[in-house]
GROMACS .gro file of C-alpha atoms in nm:
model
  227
    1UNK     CA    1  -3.312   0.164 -12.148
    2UNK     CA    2  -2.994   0.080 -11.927
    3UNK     CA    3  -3.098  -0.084 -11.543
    4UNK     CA    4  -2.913   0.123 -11.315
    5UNK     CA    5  -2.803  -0.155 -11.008
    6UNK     CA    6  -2.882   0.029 -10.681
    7UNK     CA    7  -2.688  -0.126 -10.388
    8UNK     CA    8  -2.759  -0.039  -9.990
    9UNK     CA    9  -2.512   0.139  -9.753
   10UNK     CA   10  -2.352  -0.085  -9.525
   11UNK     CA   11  -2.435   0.053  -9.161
   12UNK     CA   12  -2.091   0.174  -8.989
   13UNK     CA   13  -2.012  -0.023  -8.654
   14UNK     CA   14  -2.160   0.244  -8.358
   15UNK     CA   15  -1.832   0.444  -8.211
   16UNK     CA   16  -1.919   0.360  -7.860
   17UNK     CA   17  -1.913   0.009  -7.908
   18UNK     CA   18  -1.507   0.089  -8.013
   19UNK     CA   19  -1.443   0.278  -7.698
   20UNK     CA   20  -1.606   0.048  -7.429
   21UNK     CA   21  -1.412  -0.244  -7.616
   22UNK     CA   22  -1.059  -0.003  -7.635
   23UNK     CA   23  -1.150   0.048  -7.213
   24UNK     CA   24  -1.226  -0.325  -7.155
   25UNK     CA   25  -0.864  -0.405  -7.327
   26UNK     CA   26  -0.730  -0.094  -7.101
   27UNK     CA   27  -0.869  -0.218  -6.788
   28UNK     CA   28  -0.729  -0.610  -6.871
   29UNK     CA   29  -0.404  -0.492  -6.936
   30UNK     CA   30  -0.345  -0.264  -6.638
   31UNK     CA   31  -0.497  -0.542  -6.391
   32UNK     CA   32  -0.187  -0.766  -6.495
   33UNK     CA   33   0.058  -0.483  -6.480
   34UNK     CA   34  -0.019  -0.279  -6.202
   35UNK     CA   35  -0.118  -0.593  -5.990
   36UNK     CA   36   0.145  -0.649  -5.720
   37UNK     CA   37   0.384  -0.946  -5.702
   38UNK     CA   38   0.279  -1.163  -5.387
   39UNK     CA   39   0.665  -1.221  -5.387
   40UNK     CA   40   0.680  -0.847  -5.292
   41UNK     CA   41   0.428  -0.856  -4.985
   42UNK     CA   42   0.575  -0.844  -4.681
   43UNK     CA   43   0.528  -1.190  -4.453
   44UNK     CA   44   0.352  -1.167  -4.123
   45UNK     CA   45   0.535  -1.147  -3.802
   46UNK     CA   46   0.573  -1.507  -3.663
   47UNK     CA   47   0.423  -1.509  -3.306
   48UNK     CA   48   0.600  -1.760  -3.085
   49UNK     CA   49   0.450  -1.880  -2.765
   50UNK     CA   50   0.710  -1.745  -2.535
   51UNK     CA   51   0.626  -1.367  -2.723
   52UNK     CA   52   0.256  -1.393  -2.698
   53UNK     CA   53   0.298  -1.413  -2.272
   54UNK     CA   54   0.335  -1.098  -2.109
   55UNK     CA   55   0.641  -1.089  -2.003
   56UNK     CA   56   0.499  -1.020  -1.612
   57UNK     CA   57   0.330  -1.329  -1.630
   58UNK     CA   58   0.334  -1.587  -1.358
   59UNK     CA   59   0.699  -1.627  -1.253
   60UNK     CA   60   0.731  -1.234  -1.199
   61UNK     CA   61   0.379  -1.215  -1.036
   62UNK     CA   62   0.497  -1.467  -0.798
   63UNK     CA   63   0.811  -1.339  -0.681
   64UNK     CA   64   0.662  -1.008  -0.623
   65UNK     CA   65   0.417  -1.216  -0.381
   66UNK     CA   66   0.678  -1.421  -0.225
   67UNK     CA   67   0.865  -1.067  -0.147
   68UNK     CA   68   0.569  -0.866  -0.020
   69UNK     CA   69   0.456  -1.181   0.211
   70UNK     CA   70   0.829  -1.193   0.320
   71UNK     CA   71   0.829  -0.803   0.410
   72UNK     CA   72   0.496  -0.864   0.587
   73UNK     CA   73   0.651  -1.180   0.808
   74UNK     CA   74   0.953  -0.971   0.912
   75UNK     CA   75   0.750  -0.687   1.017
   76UNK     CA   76   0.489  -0.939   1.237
   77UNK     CA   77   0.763  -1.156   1.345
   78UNK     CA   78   0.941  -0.828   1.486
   79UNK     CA   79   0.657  -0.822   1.723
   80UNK     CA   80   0.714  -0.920   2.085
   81UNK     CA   81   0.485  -1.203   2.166
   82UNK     CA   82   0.534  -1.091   2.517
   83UNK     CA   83   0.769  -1.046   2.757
   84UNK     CA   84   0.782  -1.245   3.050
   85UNK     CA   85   1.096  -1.099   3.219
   86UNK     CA   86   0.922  -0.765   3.363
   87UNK     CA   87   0.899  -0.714   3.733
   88UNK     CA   88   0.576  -0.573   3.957
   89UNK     CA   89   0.706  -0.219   3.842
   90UNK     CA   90   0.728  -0.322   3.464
   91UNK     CA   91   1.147  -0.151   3.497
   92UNK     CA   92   1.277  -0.404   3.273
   93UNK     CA   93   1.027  -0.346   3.004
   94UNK     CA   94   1.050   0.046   3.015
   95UNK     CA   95   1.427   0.006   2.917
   96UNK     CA   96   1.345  -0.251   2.679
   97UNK     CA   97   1.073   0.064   2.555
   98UNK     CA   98   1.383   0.296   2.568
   99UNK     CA   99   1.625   0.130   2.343
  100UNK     CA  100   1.339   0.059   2.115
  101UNK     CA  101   1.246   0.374   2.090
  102UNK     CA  102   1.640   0.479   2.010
  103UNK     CA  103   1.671   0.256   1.720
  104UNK     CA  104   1.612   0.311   1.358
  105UNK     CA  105   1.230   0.449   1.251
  106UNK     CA  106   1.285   0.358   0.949
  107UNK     CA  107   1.362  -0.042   0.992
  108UNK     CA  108   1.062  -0.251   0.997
  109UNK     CA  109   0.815  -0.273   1.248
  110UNK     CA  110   0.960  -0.054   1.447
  111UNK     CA  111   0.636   0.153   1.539
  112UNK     CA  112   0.470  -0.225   1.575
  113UNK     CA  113   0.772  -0.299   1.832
  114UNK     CA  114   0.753  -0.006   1.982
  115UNK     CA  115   0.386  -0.003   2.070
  116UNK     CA  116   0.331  -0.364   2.169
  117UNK     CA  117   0.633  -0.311   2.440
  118UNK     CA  118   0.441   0.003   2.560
  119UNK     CA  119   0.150  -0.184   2.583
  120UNK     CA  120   0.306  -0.457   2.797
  121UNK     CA  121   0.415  -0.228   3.030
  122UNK     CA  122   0.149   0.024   3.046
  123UNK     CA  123  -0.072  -0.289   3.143
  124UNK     CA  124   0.182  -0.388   3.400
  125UNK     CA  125   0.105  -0.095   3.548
  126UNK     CA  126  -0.258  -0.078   3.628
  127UNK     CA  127  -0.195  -0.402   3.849
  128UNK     CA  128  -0.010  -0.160   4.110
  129UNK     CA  129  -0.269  -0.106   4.442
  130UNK     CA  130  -0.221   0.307   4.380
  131UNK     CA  131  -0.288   0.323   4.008
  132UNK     CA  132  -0.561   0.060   4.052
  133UNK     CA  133  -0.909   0.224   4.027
  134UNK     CA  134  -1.204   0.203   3.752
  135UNK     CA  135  -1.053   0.551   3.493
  136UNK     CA  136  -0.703   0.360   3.455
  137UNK     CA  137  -0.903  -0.026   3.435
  138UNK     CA  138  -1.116   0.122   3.200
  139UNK     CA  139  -0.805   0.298   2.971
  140UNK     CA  140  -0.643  -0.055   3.021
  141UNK     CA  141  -0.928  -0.235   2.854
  142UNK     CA  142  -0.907   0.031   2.522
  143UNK     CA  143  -0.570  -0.004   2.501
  144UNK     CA  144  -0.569  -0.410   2.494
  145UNK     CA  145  -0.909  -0.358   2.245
  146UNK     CA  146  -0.671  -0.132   2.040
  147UNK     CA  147  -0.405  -0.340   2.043
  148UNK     CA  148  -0.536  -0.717   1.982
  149UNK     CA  149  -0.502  -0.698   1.644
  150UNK     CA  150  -0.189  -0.562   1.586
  151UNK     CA  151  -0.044  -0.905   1.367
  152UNK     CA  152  -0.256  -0.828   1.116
  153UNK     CA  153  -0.180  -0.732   0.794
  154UNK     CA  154  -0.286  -0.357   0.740
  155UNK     CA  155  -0.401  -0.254   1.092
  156UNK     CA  156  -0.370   0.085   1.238
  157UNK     CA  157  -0.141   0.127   1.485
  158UNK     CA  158  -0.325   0.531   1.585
  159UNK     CA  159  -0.588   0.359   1.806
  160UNK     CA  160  -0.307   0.201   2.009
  161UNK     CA  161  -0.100   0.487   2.033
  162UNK     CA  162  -0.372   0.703   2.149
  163UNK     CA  163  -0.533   0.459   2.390
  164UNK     CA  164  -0.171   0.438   2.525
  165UNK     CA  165  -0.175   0.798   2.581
  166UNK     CA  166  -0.490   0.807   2.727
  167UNK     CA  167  -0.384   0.549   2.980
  168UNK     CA  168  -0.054   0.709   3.046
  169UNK     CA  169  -0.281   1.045   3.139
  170UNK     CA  170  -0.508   0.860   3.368
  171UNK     CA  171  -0.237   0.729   3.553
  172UNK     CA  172  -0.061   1.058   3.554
  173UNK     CA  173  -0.373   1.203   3.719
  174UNK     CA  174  -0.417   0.939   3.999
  175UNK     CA  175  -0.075   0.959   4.115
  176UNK     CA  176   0.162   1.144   3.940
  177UNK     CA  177   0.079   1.543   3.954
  178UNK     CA  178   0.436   1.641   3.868
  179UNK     CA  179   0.351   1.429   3.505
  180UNK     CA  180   0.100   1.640   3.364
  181UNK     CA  181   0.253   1.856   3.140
  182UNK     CA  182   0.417   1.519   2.983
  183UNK     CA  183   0.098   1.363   2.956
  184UNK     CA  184  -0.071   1.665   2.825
  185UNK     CA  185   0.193   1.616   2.508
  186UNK     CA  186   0.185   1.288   2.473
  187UNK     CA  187  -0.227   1.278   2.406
  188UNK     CA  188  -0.169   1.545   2.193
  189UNK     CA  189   0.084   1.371   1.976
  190UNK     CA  190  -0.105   1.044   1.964
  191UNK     CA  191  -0.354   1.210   1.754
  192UNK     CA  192  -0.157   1.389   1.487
  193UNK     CA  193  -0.007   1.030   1.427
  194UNK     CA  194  -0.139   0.868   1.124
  195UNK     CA  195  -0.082   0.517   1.224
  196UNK     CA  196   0.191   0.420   0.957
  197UNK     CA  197   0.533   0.463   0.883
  198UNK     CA  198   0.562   0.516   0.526
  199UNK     CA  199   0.757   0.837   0.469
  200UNK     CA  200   1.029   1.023   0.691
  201UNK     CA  201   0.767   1.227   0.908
  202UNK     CA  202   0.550   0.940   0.976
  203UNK     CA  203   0.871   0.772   1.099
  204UNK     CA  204   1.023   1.036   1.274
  205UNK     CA  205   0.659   1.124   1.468
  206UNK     CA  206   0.653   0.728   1.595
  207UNK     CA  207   1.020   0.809   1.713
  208UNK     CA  208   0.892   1.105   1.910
  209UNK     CA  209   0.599   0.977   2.030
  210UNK     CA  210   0.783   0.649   2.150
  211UNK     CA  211   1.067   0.842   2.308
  212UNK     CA  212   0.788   1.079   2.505
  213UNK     CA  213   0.623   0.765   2.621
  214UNK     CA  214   0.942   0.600   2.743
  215UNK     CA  215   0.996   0.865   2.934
  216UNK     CA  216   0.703   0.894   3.082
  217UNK     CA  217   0.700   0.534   3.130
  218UNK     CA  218   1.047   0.548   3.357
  219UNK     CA  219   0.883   0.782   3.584
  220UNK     CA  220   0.559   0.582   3.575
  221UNK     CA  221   0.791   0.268   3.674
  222UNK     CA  222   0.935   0.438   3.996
  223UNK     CA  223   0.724   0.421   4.317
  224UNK     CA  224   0.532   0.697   4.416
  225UNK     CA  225   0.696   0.960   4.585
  226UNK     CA  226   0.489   1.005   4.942
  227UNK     CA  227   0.455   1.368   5.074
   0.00000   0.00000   0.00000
């Protein structure tokens, strides 16, 4: 009887060992083809030291100081320190008042100007025997309170004005009937006045108000008129 030779099947490779190893190569090949050149990529900006400071650093901050500390001298050194030239009556001073109150509202410190030389002569004033009693001494005393710190930077000038009115009024009603109606206005103006002179109506109220007061002021100046 013939042996028959039996022989096993060889077991096939598994097909999803073939298609991870066909994805492996796929992935390998596209990394080194689709990968980008670093001769492509664009270089980073070079930052210099003179482009990294603002360009507002602290040469333009500076001159920006040394111009606002310049406006600020001009407008305090504008600023009467006093004026020793006025007689008992204070007549010089009123037409010093008068042309300052004609010149330009818009140049600097002219409200400041205007107010200390009303000040100086308003004060003048109250050392006359008949406008001498304790209303007009004690509107003399605001009005130098009011008006003490007028060199500094930022101060109000509305408390002077209106303590100037005020003063002008009191005097007006110890000796000068004929002055009311003046006075009346001039109070009234004082306190619509916001104390600066920033835009056109600000400057243009100071010029009214200063004009008013001169006015007044002249008549103020003039002895009294005995009946």
């Amino acid at each position: 009887m013939a042996d028959i030779n039996i022989q096993r099947k060889k077991s096939s490779p598994s097909p999803w060992l073939l298609v991870l190893l066909a994805a492996v190569v796929v992935a390998v090949a596209a990394y080194f083809f689709l990968r980008p050149d670093p001769a492509d990529e664009p270089a980073p900006p070079v930052v210099t030291p003179e482009a990294a400071a603002p360009a507002t650093a602290p040469d333009t901050l500076a001159a920006a100081a040394a111009v606002d500390q310049a406006t600020r001298r001009a407008a305090i050194d504008s600023i009467p320190q006093g004026d020793t030239s006025q007689d008992a009556g204070g007549s010089e001073t009123a037409s010093a008042l008068a042309t300052q109150a004609a010149s330009d509202p818009a140049a600097p410190g002219y409200a400041l100007n205007g107010l200390q030389k009303l000040t100086g002569v308003l004060v003048s004033l109250t050392d006359r025997d008949d406008l001498r009693d304790p209303t007009t001494t004690e509107q003399r005393d605001n009005l130098t309170s009011a008006t003490a710190r007028l060199g500094e930077p930022n101060t109000s000038l509305r408390p002077g004005f209106v303590a100037a009115a005020g003063l002008i009024r009191a005097m007006q009603q110890k000796a000068y009937p004929d002055l009311e109606t003046q006075a009346n206005a001039l109070v009234s103006l004082a306190g619509q006045l916001s104390g600066r002179s920033t835009t056109a109506v600000e400057q243009h109220q100071n010029q009214q108000f200063l004009t008013q007061a001169a006015a007044a002021v002249r008549i103020l100046s003039e002895p009294k008129q005995l009946n």
